[in-house]
PDB file of C-alpha atoms in Angstrom:
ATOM      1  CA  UNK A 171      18.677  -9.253  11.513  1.00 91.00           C
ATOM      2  CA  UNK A 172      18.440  -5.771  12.770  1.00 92.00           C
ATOM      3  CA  UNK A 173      21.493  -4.223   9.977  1.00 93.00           C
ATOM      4  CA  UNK A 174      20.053  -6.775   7.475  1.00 95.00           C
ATOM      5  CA  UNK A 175      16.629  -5.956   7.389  1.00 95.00           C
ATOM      6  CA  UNK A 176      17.708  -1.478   8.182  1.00 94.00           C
ATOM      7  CA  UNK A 177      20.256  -2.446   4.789  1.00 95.00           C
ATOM      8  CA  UNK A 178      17.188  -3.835   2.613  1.00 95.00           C
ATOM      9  CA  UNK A 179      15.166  -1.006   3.472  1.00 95.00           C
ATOM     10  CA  UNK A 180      17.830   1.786   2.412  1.00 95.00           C
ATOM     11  CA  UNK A 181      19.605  -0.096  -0.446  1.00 95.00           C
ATOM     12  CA  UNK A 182      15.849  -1.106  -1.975  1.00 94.00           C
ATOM     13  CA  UNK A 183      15.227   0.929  -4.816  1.00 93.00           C
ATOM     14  CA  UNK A 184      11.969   1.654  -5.017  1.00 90.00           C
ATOM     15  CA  UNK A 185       9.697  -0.061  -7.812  1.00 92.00           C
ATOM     16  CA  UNK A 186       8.329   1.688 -10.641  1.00 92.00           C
ATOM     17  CA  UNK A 187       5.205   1.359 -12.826  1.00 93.00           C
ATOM     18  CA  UNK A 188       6.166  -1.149 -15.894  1.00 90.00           C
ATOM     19  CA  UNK A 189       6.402   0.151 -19.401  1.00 90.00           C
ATOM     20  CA  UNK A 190       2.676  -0.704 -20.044  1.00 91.00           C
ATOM     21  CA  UNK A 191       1.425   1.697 -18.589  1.00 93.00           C
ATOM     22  CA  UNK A 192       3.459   4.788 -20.393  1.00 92.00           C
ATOM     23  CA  UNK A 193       1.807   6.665 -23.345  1.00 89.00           C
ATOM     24  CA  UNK A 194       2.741   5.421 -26.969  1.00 88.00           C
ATOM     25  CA  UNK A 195       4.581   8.081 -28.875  1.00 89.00           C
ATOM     26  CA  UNK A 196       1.857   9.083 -30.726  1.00 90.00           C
ATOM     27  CA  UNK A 197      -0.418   9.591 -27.594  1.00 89.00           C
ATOM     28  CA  UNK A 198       1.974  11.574 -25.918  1.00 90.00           C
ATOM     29  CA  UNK A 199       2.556  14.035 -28.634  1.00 90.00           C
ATOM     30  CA  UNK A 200      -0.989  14.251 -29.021  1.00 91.00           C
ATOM     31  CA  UNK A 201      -1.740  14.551 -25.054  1.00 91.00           C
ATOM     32  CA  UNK A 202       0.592  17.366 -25.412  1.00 89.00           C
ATOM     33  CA  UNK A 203      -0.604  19.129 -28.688  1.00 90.00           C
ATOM     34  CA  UNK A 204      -4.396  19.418 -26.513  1.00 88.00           C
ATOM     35  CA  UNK A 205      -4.517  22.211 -24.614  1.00 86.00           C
ATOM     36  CA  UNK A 206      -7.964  21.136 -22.991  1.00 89.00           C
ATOM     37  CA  UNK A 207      -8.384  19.058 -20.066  1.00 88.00           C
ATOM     38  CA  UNK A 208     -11.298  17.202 -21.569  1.00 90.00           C
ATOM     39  CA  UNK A 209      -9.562  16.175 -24.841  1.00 90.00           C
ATOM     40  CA  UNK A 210      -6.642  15.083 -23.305  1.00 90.00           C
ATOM     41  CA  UNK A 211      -8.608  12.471 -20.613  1.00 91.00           C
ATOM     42  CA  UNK A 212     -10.281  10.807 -23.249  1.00 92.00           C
ATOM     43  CA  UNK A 213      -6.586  10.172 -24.799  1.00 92.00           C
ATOM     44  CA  UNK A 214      -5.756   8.961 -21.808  1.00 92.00           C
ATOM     45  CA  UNK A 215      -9.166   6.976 -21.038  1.00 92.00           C
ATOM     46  CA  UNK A 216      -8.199   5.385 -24.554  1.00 91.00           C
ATOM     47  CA  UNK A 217      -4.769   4.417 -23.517  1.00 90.00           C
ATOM     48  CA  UNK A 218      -5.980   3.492 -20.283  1.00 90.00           C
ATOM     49  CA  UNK A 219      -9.100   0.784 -21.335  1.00 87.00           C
ATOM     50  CA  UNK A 220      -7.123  -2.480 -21.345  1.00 87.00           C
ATOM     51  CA  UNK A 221      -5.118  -1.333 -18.053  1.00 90.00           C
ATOM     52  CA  UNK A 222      -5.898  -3.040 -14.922  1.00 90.00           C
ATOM     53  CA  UNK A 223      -6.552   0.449 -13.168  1.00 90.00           C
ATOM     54  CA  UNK A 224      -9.599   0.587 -10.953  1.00 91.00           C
ATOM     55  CA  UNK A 225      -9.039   4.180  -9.007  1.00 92.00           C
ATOM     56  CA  UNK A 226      -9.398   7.574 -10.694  1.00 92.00           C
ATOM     57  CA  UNK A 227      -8.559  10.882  -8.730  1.00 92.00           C
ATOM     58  CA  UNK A 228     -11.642  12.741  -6.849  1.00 89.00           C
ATOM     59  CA  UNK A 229     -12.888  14.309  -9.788  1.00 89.00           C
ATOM     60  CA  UNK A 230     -13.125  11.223 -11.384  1.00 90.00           C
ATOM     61  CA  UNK A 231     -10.420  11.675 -13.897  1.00 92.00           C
ATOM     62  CA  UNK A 232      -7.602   9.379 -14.999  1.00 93.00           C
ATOM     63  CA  UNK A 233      -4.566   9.284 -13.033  1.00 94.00           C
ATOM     64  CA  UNK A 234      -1.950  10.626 -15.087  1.00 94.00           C
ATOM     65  CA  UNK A 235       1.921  11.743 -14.120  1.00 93.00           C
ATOM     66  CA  UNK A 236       3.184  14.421 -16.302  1.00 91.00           C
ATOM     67  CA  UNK A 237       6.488  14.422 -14.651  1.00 91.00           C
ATOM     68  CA  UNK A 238       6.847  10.856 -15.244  1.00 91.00           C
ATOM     69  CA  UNK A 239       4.629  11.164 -18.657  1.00 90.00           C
ATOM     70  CA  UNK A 240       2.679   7.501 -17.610  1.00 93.00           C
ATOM     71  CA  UNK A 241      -0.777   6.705 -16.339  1.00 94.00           C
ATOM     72  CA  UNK A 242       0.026   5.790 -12.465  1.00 95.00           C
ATOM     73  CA  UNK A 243      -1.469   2.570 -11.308  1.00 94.00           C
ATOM     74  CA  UNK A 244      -3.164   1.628  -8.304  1.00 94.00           C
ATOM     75  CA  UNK A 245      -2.164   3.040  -5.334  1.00 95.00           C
ATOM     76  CA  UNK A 246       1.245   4.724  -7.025  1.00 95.00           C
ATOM     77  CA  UNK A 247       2.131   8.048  -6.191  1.00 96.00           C
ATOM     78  CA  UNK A 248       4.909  10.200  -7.596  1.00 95.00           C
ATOM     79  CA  UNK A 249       7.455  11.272  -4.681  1.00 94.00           C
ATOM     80  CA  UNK A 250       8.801  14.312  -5.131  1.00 91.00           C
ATOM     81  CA  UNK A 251      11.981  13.403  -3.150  1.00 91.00           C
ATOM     82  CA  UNK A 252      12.749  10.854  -5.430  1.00 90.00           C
ATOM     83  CA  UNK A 253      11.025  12.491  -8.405  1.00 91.00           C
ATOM     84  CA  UNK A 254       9.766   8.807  -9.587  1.00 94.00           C
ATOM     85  CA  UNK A 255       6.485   7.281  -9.134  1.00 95.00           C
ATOM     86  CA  UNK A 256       6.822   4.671  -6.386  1.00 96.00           C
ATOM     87  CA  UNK A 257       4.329   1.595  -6.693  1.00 95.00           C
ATOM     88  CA  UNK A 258       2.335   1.219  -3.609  1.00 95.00           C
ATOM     89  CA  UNK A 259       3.830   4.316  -2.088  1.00 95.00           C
ATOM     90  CA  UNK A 260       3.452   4.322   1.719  1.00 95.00           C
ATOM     91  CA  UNK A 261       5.647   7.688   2.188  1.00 94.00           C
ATOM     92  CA  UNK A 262       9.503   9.181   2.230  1.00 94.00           C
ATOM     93  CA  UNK A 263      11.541   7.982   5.146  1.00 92.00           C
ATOM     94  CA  UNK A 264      13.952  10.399   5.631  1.00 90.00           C
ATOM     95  CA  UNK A 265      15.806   7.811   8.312  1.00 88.00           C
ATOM     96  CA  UNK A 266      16.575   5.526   5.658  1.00 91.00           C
ATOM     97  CA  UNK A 267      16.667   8.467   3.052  1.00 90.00           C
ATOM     98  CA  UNK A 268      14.558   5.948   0.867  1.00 94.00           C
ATOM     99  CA  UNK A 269      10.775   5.756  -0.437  1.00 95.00           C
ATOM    100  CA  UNK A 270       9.031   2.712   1.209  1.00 95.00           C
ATOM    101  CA  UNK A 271       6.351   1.122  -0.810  1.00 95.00           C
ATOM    102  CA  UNK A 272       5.723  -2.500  -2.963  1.00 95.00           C
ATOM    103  CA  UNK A 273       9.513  -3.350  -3.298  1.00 94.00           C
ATOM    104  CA  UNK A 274      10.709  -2.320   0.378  1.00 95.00           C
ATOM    105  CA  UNK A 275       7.525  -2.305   2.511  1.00 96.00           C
ATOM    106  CA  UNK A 276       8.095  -5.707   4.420  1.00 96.00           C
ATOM    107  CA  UNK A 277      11.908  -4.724   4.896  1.00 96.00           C
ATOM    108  CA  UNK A 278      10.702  -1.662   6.627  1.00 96.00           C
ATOM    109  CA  UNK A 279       8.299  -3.431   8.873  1.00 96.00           C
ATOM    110  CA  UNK A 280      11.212  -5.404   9.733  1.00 96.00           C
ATOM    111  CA  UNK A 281      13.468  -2.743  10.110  1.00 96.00           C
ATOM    112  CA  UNK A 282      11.083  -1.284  12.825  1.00 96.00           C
ATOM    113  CA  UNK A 283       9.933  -4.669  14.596  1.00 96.00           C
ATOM    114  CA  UNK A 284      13.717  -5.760  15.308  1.00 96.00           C
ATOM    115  CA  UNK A 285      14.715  -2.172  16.272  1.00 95.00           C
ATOM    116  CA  UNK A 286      12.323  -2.138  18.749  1.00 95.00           C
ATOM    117  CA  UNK A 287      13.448  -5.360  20.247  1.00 95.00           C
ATOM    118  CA  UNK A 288      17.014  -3.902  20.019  1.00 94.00           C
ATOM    119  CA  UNK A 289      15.781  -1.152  21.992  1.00 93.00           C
ATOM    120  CA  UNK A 290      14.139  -3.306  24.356  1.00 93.00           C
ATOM    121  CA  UNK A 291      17.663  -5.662  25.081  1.00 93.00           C
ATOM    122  CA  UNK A 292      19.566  -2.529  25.466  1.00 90.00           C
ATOM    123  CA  UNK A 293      17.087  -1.054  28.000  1.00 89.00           C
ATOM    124  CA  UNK A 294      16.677  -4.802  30.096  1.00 89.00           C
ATOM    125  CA  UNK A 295      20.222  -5.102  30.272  1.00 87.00           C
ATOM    126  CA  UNK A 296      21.303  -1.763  31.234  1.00 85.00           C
ATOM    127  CA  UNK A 297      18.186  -1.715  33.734  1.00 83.00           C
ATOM    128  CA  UNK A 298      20.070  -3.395  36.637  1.00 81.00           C
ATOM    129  CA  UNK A 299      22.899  -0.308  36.346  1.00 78.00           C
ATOM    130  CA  UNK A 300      20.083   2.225  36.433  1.00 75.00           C
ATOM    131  CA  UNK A 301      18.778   0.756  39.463  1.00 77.00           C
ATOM    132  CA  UNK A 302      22.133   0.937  41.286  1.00 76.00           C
ATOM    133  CA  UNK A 303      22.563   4.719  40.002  1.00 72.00           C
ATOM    134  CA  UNK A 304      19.870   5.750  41.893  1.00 72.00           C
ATOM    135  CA  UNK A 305      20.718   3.948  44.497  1.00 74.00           C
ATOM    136  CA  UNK A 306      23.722   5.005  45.146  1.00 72.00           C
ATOM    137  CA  UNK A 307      25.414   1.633  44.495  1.00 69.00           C
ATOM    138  CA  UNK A 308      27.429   2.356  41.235  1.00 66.00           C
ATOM    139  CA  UNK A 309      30.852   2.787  41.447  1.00 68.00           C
ATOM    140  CA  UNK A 310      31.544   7.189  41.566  1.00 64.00           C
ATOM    141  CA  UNK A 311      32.987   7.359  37.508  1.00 64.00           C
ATOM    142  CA  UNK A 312      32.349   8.646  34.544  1.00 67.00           C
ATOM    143  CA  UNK A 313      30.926   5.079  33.147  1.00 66.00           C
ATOM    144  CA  UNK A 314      27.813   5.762  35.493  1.00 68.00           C
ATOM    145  CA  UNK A 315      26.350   8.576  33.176  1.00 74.00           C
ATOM    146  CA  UNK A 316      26.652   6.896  30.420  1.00 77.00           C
ATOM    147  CA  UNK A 317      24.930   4.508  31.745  1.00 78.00           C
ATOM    148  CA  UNK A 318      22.132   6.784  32.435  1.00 79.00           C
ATOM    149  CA  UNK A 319      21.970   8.246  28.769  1.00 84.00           C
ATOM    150  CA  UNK A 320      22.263   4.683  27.543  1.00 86.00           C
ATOM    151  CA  UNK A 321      19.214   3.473  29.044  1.00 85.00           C
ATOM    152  CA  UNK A 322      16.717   6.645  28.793  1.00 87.00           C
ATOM    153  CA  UNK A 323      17.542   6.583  24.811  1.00 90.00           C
ATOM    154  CA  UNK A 324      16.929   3.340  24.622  1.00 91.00           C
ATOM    155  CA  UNK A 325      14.007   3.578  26.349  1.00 90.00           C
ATOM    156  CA  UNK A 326      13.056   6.591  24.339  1.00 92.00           C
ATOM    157  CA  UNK A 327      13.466   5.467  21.023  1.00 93.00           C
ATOM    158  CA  UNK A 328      11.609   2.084  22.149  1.00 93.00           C
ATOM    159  CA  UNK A 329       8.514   4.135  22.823  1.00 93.00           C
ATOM    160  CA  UNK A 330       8.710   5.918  19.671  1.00 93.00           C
ATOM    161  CA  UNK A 331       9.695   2.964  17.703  1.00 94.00           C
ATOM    162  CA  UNK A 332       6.432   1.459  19.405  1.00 95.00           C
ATOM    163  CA  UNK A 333       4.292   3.848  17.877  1.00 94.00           C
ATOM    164  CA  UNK A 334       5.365   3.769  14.217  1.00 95.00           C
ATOM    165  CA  UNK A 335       5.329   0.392  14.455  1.00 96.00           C
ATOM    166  CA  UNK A 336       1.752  -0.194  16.205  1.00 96.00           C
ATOM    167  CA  UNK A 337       0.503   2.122  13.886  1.00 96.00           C
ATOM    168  CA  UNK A 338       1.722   0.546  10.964  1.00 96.00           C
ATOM    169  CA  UNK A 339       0.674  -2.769  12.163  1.00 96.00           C
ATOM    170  CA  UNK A 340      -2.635  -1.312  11.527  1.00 96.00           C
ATOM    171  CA  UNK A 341      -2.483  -0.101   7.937  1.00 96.00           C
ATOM    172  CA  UNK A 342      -1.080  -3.924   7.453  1.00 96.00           C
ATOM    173  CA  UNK A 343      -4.406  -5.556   9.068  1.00 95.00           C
ATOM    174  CA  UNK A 344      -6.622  -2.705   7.227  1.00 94.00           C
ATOM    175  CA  UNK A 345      -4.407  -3.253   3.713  1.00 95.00           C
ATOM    176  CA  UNK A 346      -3.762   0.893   3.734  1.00 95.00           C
ATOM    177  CA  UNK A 347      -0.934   2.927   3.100  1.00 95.00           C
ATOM    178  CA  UNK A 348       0.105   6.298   5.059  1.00 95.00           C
ATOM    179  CA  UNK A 349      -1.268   7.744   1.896  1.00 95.00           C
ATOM    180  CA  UNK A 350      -4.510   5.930   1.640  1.00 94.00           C
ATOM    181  CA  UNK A 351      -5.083   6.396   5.651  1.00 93.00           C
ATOM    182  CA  UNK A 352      -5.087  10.545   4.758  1.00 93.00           C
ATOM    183  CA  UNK A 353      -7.192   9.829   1.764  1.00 93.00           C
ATOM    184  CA  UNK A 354      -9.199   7.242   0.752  1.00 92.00           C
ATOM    185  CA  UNK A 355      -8.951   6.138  -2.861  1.00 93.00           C
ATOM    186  CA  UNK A 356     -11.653   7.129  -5.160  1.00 92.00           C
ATOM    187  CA  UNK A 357     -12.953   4.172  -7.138  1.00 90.00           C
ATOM    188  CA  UNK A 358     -16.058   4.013  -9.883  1.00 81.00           C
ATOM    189  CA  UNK A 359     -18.752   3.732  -6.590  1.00 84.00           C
ATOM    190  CA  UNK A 360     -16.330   7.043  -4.820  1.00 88.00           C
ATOM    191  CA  UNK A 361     -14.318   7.058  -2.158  1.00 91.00           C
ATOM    192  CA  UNK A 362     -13.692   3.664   0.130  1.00 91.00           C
ATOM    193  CA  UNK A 363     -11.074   3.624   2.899  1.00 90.00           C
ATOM    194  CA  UNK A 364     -11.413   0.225   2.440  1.00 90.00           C
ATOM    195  CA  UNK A 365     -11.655  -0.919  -1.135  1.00 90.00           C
ATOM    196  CA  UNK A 366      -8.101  -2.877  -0.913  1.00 93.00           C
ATOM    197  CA  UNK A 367      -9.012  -5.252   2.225  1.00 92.00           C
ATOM    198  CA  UNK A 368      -9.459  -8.709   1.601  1.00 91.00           C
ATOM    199  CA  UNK A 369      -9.346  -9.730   5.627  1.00 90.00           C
ATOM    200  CA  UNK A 370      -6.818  -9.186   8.091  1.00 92.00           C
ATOM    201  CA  UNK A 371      -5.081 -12.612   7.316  1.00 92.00           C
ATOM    202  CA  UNK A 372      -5.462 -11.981   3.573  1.00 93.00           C
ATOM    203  CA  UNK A 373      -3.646  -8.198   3.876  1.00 94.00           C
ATOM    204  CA  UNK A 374      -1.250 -10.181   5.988  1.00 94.00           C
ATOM    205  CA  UNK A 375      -0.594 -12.616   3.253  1.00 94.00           C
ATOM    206  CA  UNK A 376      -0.424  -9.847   0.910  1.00 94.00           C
ATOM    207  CA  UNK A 377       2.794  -7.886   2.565  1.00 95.00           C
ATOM    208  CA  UNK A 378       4.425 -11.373   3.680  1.00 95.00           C
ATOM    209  CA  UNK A 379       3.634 -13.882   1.262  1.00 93.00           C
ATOM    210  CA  UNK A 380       2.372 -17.278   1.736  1.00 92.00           C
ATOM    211  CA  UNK A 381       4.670 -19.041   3.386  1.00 91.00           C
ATOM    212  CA  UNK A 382       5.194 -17.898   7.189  1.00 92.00           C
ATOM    213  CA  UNK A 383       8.651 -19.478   7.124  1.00 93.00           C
ATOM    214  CA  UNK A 384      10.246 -16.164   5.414  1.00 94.00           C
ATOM    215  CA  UNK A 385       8.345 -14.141   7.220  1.00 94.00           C
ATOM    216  CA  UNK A 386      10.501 -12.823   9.834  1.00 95.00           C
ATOM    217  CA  UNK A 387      13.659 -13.031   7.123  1.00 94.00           C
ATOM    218  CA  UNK A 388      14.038  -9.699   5.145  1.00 94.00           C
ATOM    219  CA  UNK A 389      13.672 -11.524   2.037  1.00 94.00           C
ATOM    220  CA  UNK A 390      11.271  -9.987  -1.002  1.00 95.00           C
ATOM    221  CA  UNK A 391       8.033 -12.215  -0.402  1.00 94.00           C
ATOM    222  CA  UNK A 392       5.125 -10.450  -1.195  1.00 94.00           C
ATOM    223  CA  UNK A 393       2.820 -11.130  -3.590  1.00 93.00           C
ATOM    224  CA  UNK A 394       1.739  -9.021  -6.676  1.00 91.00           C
ATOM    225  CA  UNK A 395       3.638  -7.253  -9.127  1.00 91.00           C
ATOM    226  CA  UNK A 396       2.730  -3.850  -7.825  1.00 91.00           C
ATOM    227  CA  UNK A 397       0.582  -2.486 -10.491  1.00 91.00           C
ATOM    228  CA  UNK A 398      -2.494  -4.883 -10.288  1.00 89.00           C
ATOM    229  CA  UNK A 399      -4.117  -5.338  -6.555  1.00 90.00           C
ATOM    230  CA  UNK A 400      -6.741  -7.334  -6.100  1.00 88.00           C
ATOM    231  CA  UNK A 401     -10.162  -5.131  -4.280  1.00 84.00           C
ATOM    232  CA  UNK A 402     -13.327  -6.604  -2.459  1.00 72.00           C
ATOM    233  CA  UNK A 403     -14.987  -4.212  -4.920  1.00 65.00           C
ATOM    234  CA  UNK A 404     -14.093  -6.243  -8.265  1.00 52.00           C
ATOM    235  CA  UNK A 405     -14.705  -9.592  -7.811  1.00 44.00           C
ATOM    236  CA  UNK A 406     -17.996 -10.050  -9.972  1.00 42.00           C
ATOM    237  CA  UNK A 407     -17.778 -12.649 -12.887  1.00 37.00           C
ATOM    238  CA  UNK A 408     -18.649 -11.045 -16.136  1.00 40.00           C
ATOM    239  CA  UNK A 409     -22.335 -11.435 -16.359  1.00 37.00           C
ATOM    240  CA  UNK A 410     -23.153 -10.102 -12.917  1.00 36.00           C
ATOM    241  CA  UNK A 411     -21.320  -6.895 -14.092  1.00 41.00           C
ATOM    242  CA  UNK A 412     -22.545  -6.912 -17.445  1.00 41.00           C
ATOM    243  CA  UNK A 413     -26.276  -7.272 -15.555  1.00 38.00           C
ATOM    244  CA  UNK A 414     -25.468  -4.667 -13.057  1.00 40.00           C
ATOM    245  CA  UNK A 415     -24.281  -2.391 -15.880  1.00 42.00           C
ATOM    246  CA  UNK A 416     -27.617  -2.260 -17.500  1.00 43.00           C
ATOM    247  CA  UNK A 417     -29.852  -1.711 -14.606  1.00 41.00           C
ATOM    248  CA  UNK A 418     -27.172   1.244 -13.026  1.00 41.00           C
ATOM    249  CA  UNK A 419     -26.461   4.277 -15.520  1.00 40.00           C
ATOM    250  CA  UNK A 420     -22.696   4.361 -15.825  1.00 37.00           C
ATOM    251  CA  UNK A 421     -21.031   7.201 -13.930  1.00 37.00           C
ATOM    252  CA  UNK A 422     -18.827   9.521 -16.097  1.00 35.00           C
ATOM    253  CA  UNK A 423     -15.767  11.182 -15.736  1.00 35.00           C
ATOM    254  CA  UNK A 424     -16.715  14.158 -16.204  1.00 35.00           C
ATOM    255  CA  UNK A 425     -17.584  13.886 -19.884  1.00 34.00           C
ATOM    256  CA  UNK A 426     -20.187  11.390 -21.917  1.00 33.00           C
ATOM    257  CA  UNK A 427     -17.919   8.739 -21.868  1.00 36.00           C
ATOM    258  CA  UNK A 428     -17.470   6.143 -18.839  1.00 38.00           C
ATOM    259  CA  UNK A 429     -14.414   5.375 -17.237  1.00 39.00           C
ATOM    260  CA  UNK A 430     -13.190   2.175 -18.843  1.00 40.00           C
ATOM    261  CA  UNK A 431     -14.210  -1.215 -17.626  1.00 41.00           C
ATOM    262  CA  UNK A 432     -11.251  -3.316 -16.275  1.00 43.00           C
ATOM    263  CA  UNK A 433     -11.035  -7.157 -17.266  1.00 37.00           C
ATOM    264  CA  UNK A 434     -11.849  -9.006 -13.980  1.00 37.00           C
ATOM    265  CA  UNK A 435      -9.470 -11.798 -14.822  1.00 36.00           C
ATOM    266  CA  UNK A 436      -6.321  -9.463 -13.869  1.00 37.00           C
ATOM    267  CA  UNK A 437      -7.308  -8.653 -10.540  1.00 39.00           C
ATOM    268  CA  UNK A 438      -7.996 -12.195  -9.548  1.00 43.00           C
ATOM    269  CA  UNK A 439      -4.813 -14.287  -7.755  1.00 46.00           C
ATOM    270  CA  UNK A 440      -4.633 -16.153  -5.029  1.00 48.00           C
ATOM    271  CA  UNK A 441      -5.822 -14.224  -2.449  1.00 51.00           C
ATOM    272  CA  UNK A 442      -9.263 -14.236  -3.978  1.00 49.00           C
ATOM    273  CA  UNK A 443      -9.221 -17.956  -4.619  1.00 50.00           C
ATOM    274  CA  UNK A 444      -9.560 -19.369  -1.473  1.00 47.00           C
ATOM    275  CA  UNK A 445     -12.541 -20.852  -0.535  1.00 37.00           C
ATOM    276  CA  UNK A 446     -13.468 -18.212   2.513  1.00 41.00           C
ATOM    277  CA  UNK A 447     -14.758 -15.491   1.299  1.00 40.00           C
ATOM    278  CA  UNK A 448     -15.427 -11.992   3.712  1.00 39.00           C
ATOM    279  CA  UNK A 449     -18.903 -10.747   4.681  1.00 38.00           C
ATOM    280  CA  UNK A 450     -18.647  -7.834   2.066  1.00 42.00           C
ATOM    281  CA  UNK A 451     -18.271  -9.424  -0.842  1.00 43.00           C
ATOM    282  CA  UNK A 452     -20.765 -11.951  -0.468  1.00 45.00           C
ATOM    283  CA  UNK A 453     -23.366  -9.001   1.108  1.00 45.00           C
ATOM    284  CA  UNK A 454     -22.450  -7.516  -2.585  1.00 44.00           C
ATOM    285  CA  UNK A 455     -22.618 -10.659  -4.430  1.00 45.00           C
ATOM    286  CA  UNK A 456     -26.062 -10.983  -3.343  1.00 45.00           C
ATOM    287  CA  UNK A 457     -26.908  -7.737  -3.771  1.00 48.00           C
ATOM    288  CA  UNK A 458     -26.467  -8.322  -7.416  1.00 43.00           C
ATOM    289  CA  UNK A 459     -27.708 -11.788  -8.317  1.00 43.00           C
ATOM    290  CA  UNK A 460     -31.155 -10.168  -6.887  1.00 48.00           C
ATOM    291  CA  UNK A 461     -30.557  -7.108  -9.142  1.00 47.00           C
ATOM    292  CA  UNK A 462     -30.159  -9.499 -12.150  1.00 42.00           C
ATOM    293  CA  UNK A 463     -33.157 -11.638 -11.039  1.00 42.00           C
ATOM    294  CA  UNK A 464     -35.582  -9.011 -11.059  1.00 41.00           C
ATOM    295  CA  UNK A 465     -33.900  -7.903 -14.245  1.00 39.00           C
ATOM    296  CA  UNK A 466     -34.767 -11.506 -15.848  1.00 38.00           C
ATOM    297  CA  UNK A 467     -38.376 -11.392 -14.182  1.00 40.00           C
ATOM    298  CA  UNK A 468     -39.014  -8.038 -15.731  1.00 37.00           C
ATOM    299  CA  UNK A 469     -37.320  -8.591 -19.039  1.00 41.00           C
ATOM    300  CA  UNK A 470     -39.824 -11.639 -19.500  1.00 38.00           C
ATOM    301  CA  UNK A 471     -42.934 -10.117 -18.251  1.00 42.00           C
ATOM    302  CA  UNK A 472     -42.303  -7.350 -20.771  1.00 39.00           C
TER     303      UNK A 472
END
């Protein structure tokens, strides 16, 4: 499981945005023809307004590769070892000289759960000859210090191996990349850490897929497509948004026009369709059925 799981992480490549989400011919000549910043984010806001995009960069503006000439997705990033955007880029391992994001990311947690139980056989069975070293019970050859170097790497890369993985244990139960953890992504309200949690079990589901039997196998199970995640921040039906887009003034991107709405419908899947729902979202939800009440009760006493 061990060289299964460290060969699906290395011999993954990773995934890339779809063809959607590249500039027709005409945009991109015309994206390139502009030589100011302003004209050429309203091409893109154009080409961007049926996308199901919900994050912008911290000044607002669409997220756009010119190396890759495409509008990046959610959470993609463009790695510059690779020189491809990666979908759901976590970061560059240079141990499995690989990117690890959407297509590899449950290989790699793999990779690093059954390499630290690897680590942990090697150092329990070795134990019992480290004992006798220091005790003076080993037979006087050679085999004794290897002995000793087998068990204190072992027990060195366990601890390290311990780490990575503990760590990203977390981003799993928080639904984060390495990425995301350094900077938050910037949707329409700003910045939030946690836009992309749905629950611990829910993230779970997310990296592993639904059914716990493949789990542990380092088989491609998770769900998505890579380009469209579902957020806690977008799961309004359309008239709560339409109501909470007239009472709130809609924020720009740094020109008149707004940053295009998203339909709902493609951020929805099964994750959001269970019947628990987290404190957040229904804190929000009521948040905005009182919005549009008072927006009724004033509409008809005017």
């Amino acid at each position: 499981m061990f060289v299964w799981s460290y060969w699906k992480t290395i011999f993954t490549p990773p995934a890339s945005p779809s063809n959607e989400f590249c500039l027709s011919k005409a945009d991109k000549e015309q994206y390139e023809r502009e030589e100011r910043p302003e004209s050429q984010q309203e091409i893109l806001r154009k080409a961007a307004k049926d996308l199901p995009i919900y994050t912008t960069t911290a000044s607002r503006a669409i997220r756009y590769c010119d190396r890759c000439q495409l509008i990046k997705p959610d959470r993609c990033h463009h790695c510059s070892a690779c020189d491809v955007c990666v979908l759901k880029m976590d970061h560059h391992c240079p141990w499995v000289n690989n990117c690890v994001g959407f297509s590899n990311y449950k290989f790699f947690l793999l990779f690093l759960m059954y390499s630290l139980l690897y680590c942990l056989f090697v150092a329990a069975t070795v134990l019992q000859y480290f004992i006798k070293f220091w005790t003076n019970e080993l037979p006087d050859t050679q085999a004794k210090f290897h002995v000793l170097f087998l068990f204190f790497v072992a027990a060195m890369f366990f601890i390290s191996i311990l780490s990575l993985f503990s760590y990203h244990c977390w981003l799993v139960g928080k639904n984060r990349s390495t990425i995301e953890a350094f900077r938050a992504p910037t949707f329409r309200n700003g910045p939030d850490k946690n836009g992309f949690s749905l629950g611990c079990s829910k993230n779970l589901r997310e990296v592993f897929g639904d059914e716990t039997k493949y789990w542990l196998l380092p088989i491609f199970t998770s769900l998505g497509d890579g380009c469209n995640f579902p957020t806690r921040l977008v799961i309004m039906d359309p008239e709560q948004l339409a109501v909470s887009s007239q009472n709130e003034p809609a924020k720009s991107c740094g020109t008149s026009q707004p940053f295009p709405a998203k339909p709902l419908s493609e951020s929805q899947n099964r994750l959001l369709a269970s019947e628990s729902q987290w404190a957040e979202s229904g804190s929000e939800e009521e948040n905005v059925k009182s919005g549009a009440k008072k927006h009724i009760i004033v509409s008809m006493e005017s």
